[in-house]
mmCIF file of C-alpha atoms and ligand atoms in Angstrom:
data_model
loop_
_atom_site.group_PDB
_atom_site.id
_atom_site.type_symbol
_atom_site.label_atom_id
_atom_site.label_comp_id
_atom_site.label_asym_id
_atom_site.label_seq_id
_atom_site.Cartn_x
_atom_site.Cartn_y
_atom_site.Cartn_z
ATOM 1 C CA UNK A 275 -0.288 -15.517 81.533
ATOM 2 C CA UNK A 276 -2.964 -17.211 83.623
ATOM 3 C CA UNK A 277 -2.789 -20.982 83.337
ATOM 4 C CA UNK A 278 -6.130 -22.747 83.346
ATOM 5 C CA UNK A 279 -5.591 -25.614 85.660
ATOM 6 C CA UNK A 280 -7.435 -28.896 85.207
ATOM 7 C CA UNK A 281 -6.510 -31.584 87.738
ATOM 8 C CA UNK A 282 -6.379 -35.002 86.072
ATOM 9 C CA UNK A 283 -8.881 -37.741 87.028
ATOM 10 C CA UNK A 284 -9.644 -35.809 90.207
ATOM 11 C CA UNK A 285 -12.940 -37.610 90.989
ATOM 12 C CA UNK A 286 -11.280 -40.966 90.638
ATOM 13 C CA UNK A 287 -8.420 -39.946 92.915
ATOM 14 C CA UNK A 288 -10.842 -38.776 95.599
ATOM 15 C CA UNK A 289 -12.932 -41.941 95.270
ATOM 16 C CA UNK A 290 -9.817 -44.043 95.913
ATOM 17 C CA UNK A 291 -8.540 -41.947 98.777
ATOM 18 C CA UNK A 292 -12.068 -41.673 100.343
ATOM 19 C CA UNK A 293 -10.890 -38.936 102.692
ATOM 20 C CA UNK A 294 -12.148 -39.287 106.276
ATOM 21 C CA UNK A 295 -13.131 -36.114 108.134
ATOM 22 C CA UNK A 296 -10.350 -36.542 110.682
ATOM 23 C CA UNK A 297 -7.818 -38.150 108.326
ATOM 24 C CA UNK A 298 -4.297 -37.012 107.510
ATOM 25 C CA UNK A 299 -3.499 -36.952 103.780
ATOM 26 C CA UNK A 300 -0.361 -36.143 101.851
ATOM 27 C CA UNK A 301 -0.423 -34.510 98.415
ATOM 28 C CA UNK A 302 3.208 -35.206 97.520
ATOM 29 C CA UNK A 303 3.039 -33.011 94.377
ATOM 30 C CA UNK A 304 0.606 -30.266 95.301
ATOM 31 C CA UNK A 305 1.304 -28.029 92.251
ATOM 32 C CA UNK A 306 -1.621 -25.628 91.982
ATOM 33 C CA UNK A 307 -3.655 -27.734 94.356
ATOM 34 C CA UNK A 308 -6.404 -29.036 92.100
ATOM 35 C CA UNK A 309 -6.550 -32.463 93.773
ATOM 36 C CA UNK A 310 -5.860 -31.001 97.195
ATOM 37 C CA UNK A 311 -8.854 -28.723 96.865
ATOM 38 C CA UNK A 312 -11.132 -31.737 96.430
ATOM 39 C CA UNK A 313 -9.540 -33.556 99.330
ATOM 40 C CA UNK A 314 -10.004 -30.522 101.535
ATOM 41 C CA UNK A 315 -13.698 -30.441 100.663
ATOM 42 C CA UNK A 316 -14.038 -33.837 102.350
ATOM 43 C CA UNK A 317 -11.861 -33.604 105.414
ATOM 44 C CA UNK A 318 -13.231 -31.827 108.455
ATOM 45 C CA UNK A 319 -11.693 -29.344 110.936
ATOM 46 C CA UNK A 320 -9.751 -32.205 112.641
ATOM 47 C CA UNK A 321 -8.373 -33.419 109.325
ATOM 48 C CA UNK A 322 -5.096 -32.347 107.822
ATOM 49 C CA UNK A 323 -3.476 -32.160 104.415
ATOM 50 C CA UNK A 324 0.247 -31.921 103.902
ATOM 51 C CA UNK A 325 1.031 -30.437 100.529
ATOM 52 C CA UNK A 326 4.570 -30.956 99.244
ATOM 53 C CA UNK A 327 6.252 -29.407 96.209
ATOM 54 C CA UNK A 328 9.858 -28.847 95.313
ATOM 55 C CA UNK A 329 8.933 -25.739 93.334
ATOM 56 C CA UNK A 330 8.795 -22.545 95.361
ATOM 57 C CA UNK A 331 6.678 -20.784 92.757
ATOM 58 C CA UNK A 332 4.062 -23.525 92.747
ATOM 59 C CA UNK A 333 3.950 -23.358 96.526
ATOM 60 C CA UNK A 334 3.495 -19.583 96.522
ATOM 61 C CA UNK A 335 0.682 -19.857 93.998
ATOM 62 C CA UNK A 336 -1.111 -22.719 95.813
ATOM 63 C CA UNK A 337 -0.768 -20.930 99.121
ATOM 64 C CA UNK A 338 -2.684 -18.046 97.608
ATOM 65 C CA UNK A 339 -5.251 -20.331 96.039
ATOM 66 C CA UNK A 340 -5.913 -22.505 99.068
ATOM 67 C CA UNK A 341 -5.463 -20.352 102.160
ATOM 68 C CA UNK A 342 -6.686 -23.046 104.449
ATOM 69 C CA UNK A 343 -5.705 -23.780 108.059
ATOM 70 C CA UNK A 344 -5.942 -27.510 107.452
ATOM 71 C CA UNK A 345 -3.114 -27.425 104.888
ATOM 72 C CA UNK A 346 0.509 -27.603 105.907
ATOM 73 C CA UNK A 347 2.652 -26.538 102.928
ATOM 74 C CA UNK A 348 6.102 -28.074 102.660
ATOM 75 C CA UNK A 349 8.840 -27.071 100.281
ATOM 76 C CA UNK A 350 10.896 -30.113 99.451
ATOM 77 C CA UNK A 351 11.348 -33.298 97.482
ATOM 78 C CA UNK A 352 8.880 -36.080 98.130
ATOM 79 C CA UNK A 353 11.876 -38.356 98.341
ATOM 80 C CA UNK A 354 12.329 -36.740 101.739
ATOM 81 C CA UNK A 355 8.682 -37.083 102.665
ATOM 82 C CA UNK A 356 9.337 -38.813 105.962
ATOM 83 C CA UNK A 357 11.694 -36.124 107.203
ATOM 84 C CA UNK A 358 9.261 -33.370 106.056
ATOM 85 C CA UNK A 359 6.391 -34.975 107.955
ATOM 86 C CA UNK A 360 8.403 -35.740 111.080
ATOM 87 C CA UNK A 361 9.125 -31.986 111.328
ATOM 88 C CA UNK A 362 5.440 -31.649 112.179
ATOM 89 C CA UNK A 363 5.340 -34.678 114.402
ATOM 90 C CA UNK A 364 3.521 -36.786 111.768
ATOM 91 C CA UNK A 365 4.609 -40.400 111.379
ATOM 92 C CA UNK A 366 1.381 -42.007 110.107
ATOM 93 C CA UNK A 367 -1.053 -40.938 107.423
ATOM 94 C CA UNK A 368 -4.296 -42.163 105.866
ATOM 95 C CA UNK A 369 -3.503 -41.516 102.235
ATOM 96 C CA UNK A 370 -0.703 -40.425 99.921
ATOM 97 C CA UNK A 371 -1.199 -39.054 96.450
ATOM 98 C CA UNK A 372 1.441 -38.458 93.740
ATOM 99 C CA UNK A 373 0.653 -36.624 90.507
ATOM 100 C CA UNK A 374 3.992 -37.008 88.828
ATOM 101 C CA UNK A 375 5.971 -34.842 86.422
ATOM 102 C CA UNK A 376 5.694 -31.166 85.719
ATOM 103 C CA UNK A 377 2.704 -28.843 85.946
ATOM 104 C CA UNK A 378 1.223 -26.835 83.128
ATOM 105 C CA UNK A 379 2.390 -23.710 84.955
ATOM 106 C CA UNK A 380 5.983 -24.960 84.719
ATOM 107 C CA UNK A 381 5.693 -26.185 81.145
ATOM 108 C CA UNK A 382 4.060 -23.093 79.788
ATOM 109 C CA UNK A 383 6.342 -20.575 81.420
ATOM 110 C CA UNK A 384 9.119 -19.910 78.833
ATOM 111 C CA UNK A 385 11.396 -18.699 81.635
ATOM 112 C CA UNK A 386 11.466 -22.195 83.151
ATOM 113 C CA UNK A 387 13.024 -23.603 79.981
ATOM 114 C CA UNK A 388 10.944 -26.778 79.692
ATOM 115 C CA UNK A 389 9.308 -26.304 76.285
ATOM 116 C CA UNK A 390 10.719 -26.850 72.809
ATOM 117 C CA UNK A 391 9.656 -23.431 71.610
ATOM 118 C CA UNK A 392 11.086 -21.363 74.477
ATOM 119 C CA UNK A 393 13.741 -18.958 73.345
ATOM 120 C CA UNK A 394 15.054 -18.923 76.913
ATOM 121 C CA UNK A 395 17.949 -20.753 78.484
ATOM 122 C CA UNK A 396 17.639 -24.550 78.806
ATOM 123 C CA UNK A 397 16.717 -24.971 82.444
ATOM 124 C CA UNK A 398 14.043 -27.538 83.431
ATOM 125 C CA UNK A 399 14.764 -27.382 87.169
ATOM 126 C CA UNK A 400 11.617 -27.876 89.195
ATOM 127 C CA UNK A 401 13.509 -26.575 92.167
ATOM 128 C CA UNK A 402 15.273 -23.441 91.049
ATOM 129 C CA UNK A 403 17.656 -23.550 94.010
ATOM 130 C CA UNK A 404 19.202 -26.634 92.523
ATOM 131 C CA UNK A 405 22.565 -26.086 90.769
ATOM 132 C CA UNK A 406 22.460 -28.414 87.763
ATOM 133 C CA UNK A 407 20.121 -27.419 84.940
ATOM 134 C CA UNK A 408 19.452 -28.830 81.467
ATOM 135 C CA UNK A 409 22.045 -26.343 80.105
ATOM 136 C CA UNK A 410 24.784 -28.003 82.156
ATOM 137 C CA UNK A 411 23.803 -31.438 80.914
ATOM 138 C CA UNK A 412 23.579 -30.453 77.273
ATOM 139 C CA UNK A 413 26.798 -28.416 77.313
ATOM 140 C CA UNK A 414 28.947 -30.337 79.806
ATOM 141 C CA UNK A 415 28.088 -34.017 79.941
ATOM 142 C CA UNK A 416 30.369 -36.391 78.020
ATOM 143 C CA UNK A 417 28.904 -37.722 74.761
ATOM 144 C CA UNK A 418 28.538 -41.296 76.069
ATOM 145 C CA UNK A 419 26.688 -40.086 79.138
ATOM 146 C CA UNK A 420 24.323 -37.954 77.035
ATOM 147 C CA UNK A 421 23.657 -40.920 74.817
ATOM 148 C CA UNK A 422 22.833 -43.105 77.846
ATOM 149 C CA UNK A 423 20.414 -40.537 79.250
ATOM 150 C CA UNK A 424 18.617 -40.126 75.913
ATOM 151 C CA UNK A 425 18.356 -43.893 75.523
ATOM 152 C CA UNK A 426 17.329 -44.757 79.098
ATOM 153 C CA UNK A 427 15.203 -41.786 80.083
ATOM 154 C CA UNK A 428 13.867 -40.843 76.624
ATOM 155 C CA UNK A 429 13.778 -44.264 74.967
ATOM 156 C CA UNK A 430 15.086 -42.264 72.018
ATOM 157 C CA UNK A 431 15.942 -44.391 69.015
ATOM 158 C CA UNK A 432 18.389 -41.768 67.689
ATOM 159 C CA UNK A 433 20.195 -41.344 71.017
ATOM 160 C CA UNK A 434 23.594 -41.863 69.415
ATOM 161 C CA UNK A 435 23.062 -39.460 66.524
ATOM 162 C CA UNK A 436 21.530 -36.784 68.747
ATOM 163 C CA UNK A 437 24.326 -36.922 71.308
ATOM 164 C CA UNK A 438 26.904 -36.769 68.520
ATOM 165 C CA UNK A 439 25.342 -33.699 66.955
ATOM 166 C CA UNK A 440 24.942 -32.010 70.353
ATOM 167 C CA UNK A 441 28.660 -32.470 71.030
ATOM 168 C CA UNK A 442 29.636 -31.327 67.554
ATOM 169 C CA UNK A 443 27.495 -28.214 67.826
ATOM 170 C CA UNK A 444 28.603 -27.210 71.279
ATOM 171 C CA UNK A 445 32.261 -27.333 70.250
ATOM 172 C CA UNK A 446 31.580 -24.252 68.179
ATOM 173 C CA UNK A 447 29.337 -22.469 70.685
ATOM 174 C CA UNK A 448 27.253 -23.520 73.693
ATOM 175 C CA UNK A 449 23.665 -24.598 73.016
ATOM 176 C CA UNK A 450 21.908 -21.991 75.130
ATOM 177 C CA UNK A 451 18.194 -22.084 74.492
ATOM 178 C CA UNK A 452 15.421 -24.662 74.256
ATOM 179 C CA UNK A 453 14.604 -23.667 70.713
ATOM 180 C CA UNK A 454 18.241 -24.005 69.645
ATOM 181 C CA UNK A 455 18.291 -27.594 70.951
ATOM 182 C CA UNK A 456 14.945 -28.561 69.442
ATOM 183 C CA UNK A 457 15.998 -27.016 66.123
ATOM 184 C CA UNK A 458 19.105 -29.195 66.024
ATOM 185 C CA UNK A 459 17.049 -32.349 66.656
ATOM 186 C CA UNK A 460 14.329 -31.398 64.199
ATOM 187 C CA UNK A 461 16.884 -31.477 61.364
ATOM 188 C CA UNK A 462 17.590 -35.151 62.077
ATOM 189 C CA UNK A 463 14.035 -36.274 61.559
ATOM 190 C CA UNK A 464 12.154 -36.132 58.334
ATOM 191 C CA UNK A 465 8.652 -36.799 59.648
ATOM 192 C CA UNK A 466 7.272 -37.585 63.037
ATOM 193 C CA UNK A 467 3.827 -37.508 64.589
ATOM 194 C CA UNK A 468 4.961 -35.881 67.830
ATOM 195 C CA UNK A 469 7.590 -33.150 68.030
ATOM 196 C CA UNK A 470 11.016 -34.700 67.176
ATOM 197 C CA UNK A 471 12.522 -33.327 70.379
ATOM 198 C CA UNK A 472 9.863 -34.809 72.694
ATOM 199 C CA UNK A 473 11.988 -37.747 73.858
ATOM 200 C CA UNK A 474 15.165 -35.739 74.266
ATOM 201 C CA UNK A 475 13.346 -33.136 76.330
ATOM 202 C CA UNK A 476 11.750 -35.857 78.493
ATOM 203 C CA UNK A 477 15.144 -37.443 79.092
ATOM 204 C CA UNK A 478 16.786 -34.191 80.035
ATOM 205 C CA UNK A 479 13.941 -33.305 82.430
ATOM 206 C CA UNK A 480 14.204 -36.681 84.153
ATOM 207 C CA UNK A 481 17.977 -36.327 84.491
ATOM 208 C CA UNK A 482 17.883 -32.698 85.731
ATOM 209 C CA UNK A 483 15.326 -33.496 88.424
ATOM 210 C CA UNK A 484 16.440 -37.091 89.110
ATOM 211 C CA UNK A 485 12.734 -37.926 88.772
ATOM 212 C CA UNK A 486 12.946 -41.712 88.713
ATOM 213 C CA UNK A 487 15.211 -41.939 91.799
ATOM 214 C CA UNK A 488 12.902 -39.573 93.645
ATOM 215 C CA UNK A 489 9.886 -41.737 92.656
ATOM 216 C CA UNK A 490 11.453 -44.946 93.932
ATOM 217 C CA UNK A 491 12.413 -43.348 97.243
ATOM 218 C CA UNK A 492 9.015 -41.637 97.596
ATOM 219 C CA UNK A 493 7.145 -44.883 97.050
ATOM 220 C CA UNK A 494 9.315 -46.682 99.617
ATOM 221 C CA UNK A 495 8.645 -43.949 102.166
ATOM 222 C CA UNK A 496 4.892 -44.299 101.526
ATOM 223 C CA UNK A 497 5.012 -47.888 102.745
ATOM 224 C CA UNK A 498 6.415 -46.709 106.066
ATOM 225 C CA UNK A 499 4.061 -43.809 106.430
ATOM 226 C CA UNK A 500 0.728 -45.301 105.473
ATOM 227 C CA UNK A 501 -1.479 -46.644 108.267
ATOM 228 C CA UNK A 502 -3.116 -50.004 107.863
ATOM 229 C CA UNK A 503 -5.981 -49.374 105.435
ATOM 230 C CA UNK A 504 -4.261 -46.203 104.168
ATOM 231 C CA UNK A 505 -4.339 -45.578 100.435
ATOM 232 C CA UNK A 506 -1.600 -44.953 97.909
ATOM 233 C CA UNK A 507 -2.619 -43.345 94.637
ATOM 234 C CA UNK A 508 -0.235 -42.412 91.827
ATOM 235 C CA UNK A 509 -0.769 -40.748 88.464
ATOM 236 C CA UNK A 510 2.082 -41.154 86.013
ATOM 237 C CA UNK A 511 2.542 -39.711 82.523
ATOM 238 C CA UNK A 512 5.028 -41.936 80.758
ATOM 239 C CA UNK A 513 5.975 -45.564 80.598
ATOM 240 C CA UNK A 514 9.194 -45.279 82.677
ATOM 241 C CA UNK A 515 7.301 -43.874 85.633
ATOM 242 C CA UNK A 516 4.377 -46.204 85.199
ATOM 243 C CA UNK A 517 6.639 -49.253 85.117
ATOM 244 C CA UNK A 518 8.215 -48.230 88.454
ATOM 245 C CA UNK A 519 4.796 -47.713 90.058
ATOM 246 C CA UNK A 520 3.378 -50.937 88.655
ATOM 247 C CA UNK A 521 6.380 -53.051 89.759
ATOM 248 C CA UNK A 522 6.469 -51.384 93.152
ATOM 249 C CA UNK A 523 2.812 -52.191 93.830
ATOM 250 C CA UNK A 524 3.131 -55.786 92.479
ATOM 251 C CA UNK A 525 6.244 -56.478 94.583
ATOM 252 C CA UNK A 526 4.779 -54.913 97.755
ATOM 253 C CA UNK A 527 1.592 -56.962 97.199
ATOM 254 C CA UNK A 528 3.616 -60.169 96.973
ATOM 255 C CA UNK A 529 5.346 -59.222 100.206
ATOM 256 C CA UNK A 530 1.948 -58.753 101.852
ATOM 257 C CA UNK A 531 2.455 -55.021 102.395
ATOM 258 C CA UNK A 532 -0.045 -53.632 99.914
ATOM 259 C CA UNK A 533 -3.274 -54.751 98.313
ATOM 260 C CA UNK A 534 -3.503 -53.813 94.677
ATOM 261 C CA UNK A 535 -6.652 -51.753 93.931
ATOM 262 C CA UNK A 536 -6.068 -51.368 90.191
ATOM 263 C CA UNK A 537 -5.120 -54.500 88.281
ATOM 264 C CA UNK A 538 -5.051 -52.396 85.127
ATOM 265 C CA UNK A 539 -4.227 -48.686 85.265
ATOM 266 C CA UNK A 540 -7.199 -46.316 85.262
ATOM 267 C CA UNK A 541 -7.142 -43.803 82.429
ATOM 268 C CA UNK A 542 -9.164 -40.613 81.766
ATOM 269 C CA UNK A 543 -12.676 -40.911 80.302
ATOM 270 C CA UNK A 544 -13.357 -39.640 76.802
ATOM 271 C CA UNK A 545 -14.943 -36.489 78.135
ATOM 272 C CA UNK A 546 -11.832 -35.564 80.119
ATOM 273 C CA UNK A 547 -9.600 -36.368 77.139
ATOM 274 C CA UNK A 548 -11.687 -33.978 75.049
ATOM 275 C CA UNK A 549 -11.658 -31.135 77.500
ATOM 276 C CA UNK A 550 -8.045 -31.695 78.626
ATOM 277 C CA UNK A 551 -5.975 -33.318 75.867
ATOM 278 C CA UNK A 552 -2.818 -33.146 78.019
ATOM 279 C CA UNK A 553 -4.360 -35.841 80.245
ATOM 280 C CA UNK A 554 -4.106 -38.401 77.423
ATOM 281 C CA UNK A 555 -1.011 -40.161 78.745
ATOM 282 C CA UNK A 556 -2.152 -40.275 82.380
ATOM 283 C CA UNK A 557 -2.325 -43.616 84.184
ATOM 284 C CA UNK A 558 -3.570 -43.998 87.677
ATOM 285 C CA UNK A 559 -2.589 -46.902 89.904
ATOM 286 C CA UNK A 560 -3.603 -47.395 93.520
ATOM 287 C CA UNK A 561 -3.118 -49.747 96.444
ATOM 288 C CA UNK A 562 -4.135 -50.134 100.085
ATOM 289 C CA UNK A 563 -1.671 -50.659 102.953
ATOM 290 C CA UNK A 564 -2.301 -53.922 104.772
HETATM 291 C C1 LIG B 1843 1.534 -32.592 87.610
HETATM 292 S S1 LIG B 1843 1.931 -31.356 88.730
HETATM 293 C C2 LIG B 1843 0.782 -31.568 90.024
HETATM 294 C C3 LIG B 1843 -0.498 -30.878 89.765
HETATM 295 C C4 LIG B 1843 -1.417 -30.918 90.935
HETATM 296 N N1 LIG B 1843 -1.932 -32.218 91.206
HETATM 297 C C5 LIG B 1843 -2.529 -29.937 90.775
HETATM 298 O O1 LIG B 1843 -3.718 -30.334 90.740
HETATM 299 O O2 LIG B 1843 -2.238 -28.736 90.642
HETATM 300 C C6 LIG B 1843 3.391 -31.961 89.468
HETATM 301 C C7 LIG B 1843 3.982 -31.083 90.573
HETATM 302 O O3 LIG B 1843 4.813 -31.923 91.343
HETATM 303 C C8 LIG B 1843 6.005 -31.284 91.653
HETATM 304 N N2 LIG B 1843 7.008 -32.318 91.780
HETATM 305 C C9 LIG B 1843 7.482 -33.175 90.830
HETATM 306 N N3 LIG B 1843 8.384 -33.982 91.343
HETATM 307 C C10 LIG B 1843 8.507 -33.683 92.667
HETATM 308 C C11 LIG B 1843 9.276 -34.229 93.755
HETATM 309 N N4 LIG B 1843 10.136 -35.213 93.569
HETATM 310 N N5 LIG B 1843 9.098 -33.690 94.982
HETATM 311 C C12 LIG B 1843 8.200 -32.665 95.176
HETATM 312 N N6 LIG B 1843 7.482 -32.111 94.191
HETATM 313 C C13 LIG B 1843 7.608 -32.611 92.951
HETATM 314 C C14 LIG B 1843 6.243 -30.334 90.470
HETATM 315 O O4 LIG B 1843 7.066 -29.252 90.862
HETATM 316 C C15 LIG B 1843 4.810 -29.946 90.092
HETATM 317 O O5 LIG B 1843 4.418 -28.748 90.741
#
């Protein structure tokens, strides 16, 4: 299936980064390269873009989509951004962009085991070389640990009940597929506006990919990599991520390391929300290195 890709708030991102023709920019989550494409339109032959992703399939696809000599593709976690850049002799950059979370390509591919309706094995690994998947967490983690993850990473009100029922069910037989798990959770809720398994799936995804730890480390690295005047720009999609970004920028501003460029987060315009409903939870925050 071909995924129609719509990069979120792309014009706003580019306006903040204001790419210089000879600048070096990092797209820490290149995905299918929607934002990178716009950055590349503005940098010249002396400019460079380093595109990082921990997902090999995304990298293969973006390589095909943006066969451009000014892009250096890097497979890896942005928590190791400094190491990845040093490999190419880069220790200073003009802008770093993060578009957090998973891509539509990952979400919509049933094989990747991210979506409630997938009849495939619970997986959710962005990096498929990684050992631990959502299956391991659901079927092997102790009940208390499951409960903690659902509470902390999903802000799930029924974390206790859900972890109890998971453990009770898996005693009889492992919970193998995404749809089996979402079916179990659905039975606990009578009515809900969003899918009842939304928070559980969010929590599992964060735990599988250690997303919040990676974000904290990635943001710290940005401080060391950005040149004076360099821009940091982050799009997040849920409150846990946004809180980390917001606190990081506020703290670094108090320390005199960053200048906050967005007092309030920037959100998509109505037009974008209409044409791309999945952008509805996006929040963009930005800062300048001083
Ligand atoms: C929302 S998508 C990015 C979409 C991209 N901006 C575009 O226009 O196509 C997020 C991407 O970041 C990658 N990703 C998420 N966390 C990562 C991390 N810690 N390190 C590297 N890549 C990561 C995912 O694999 C996914 O491809």
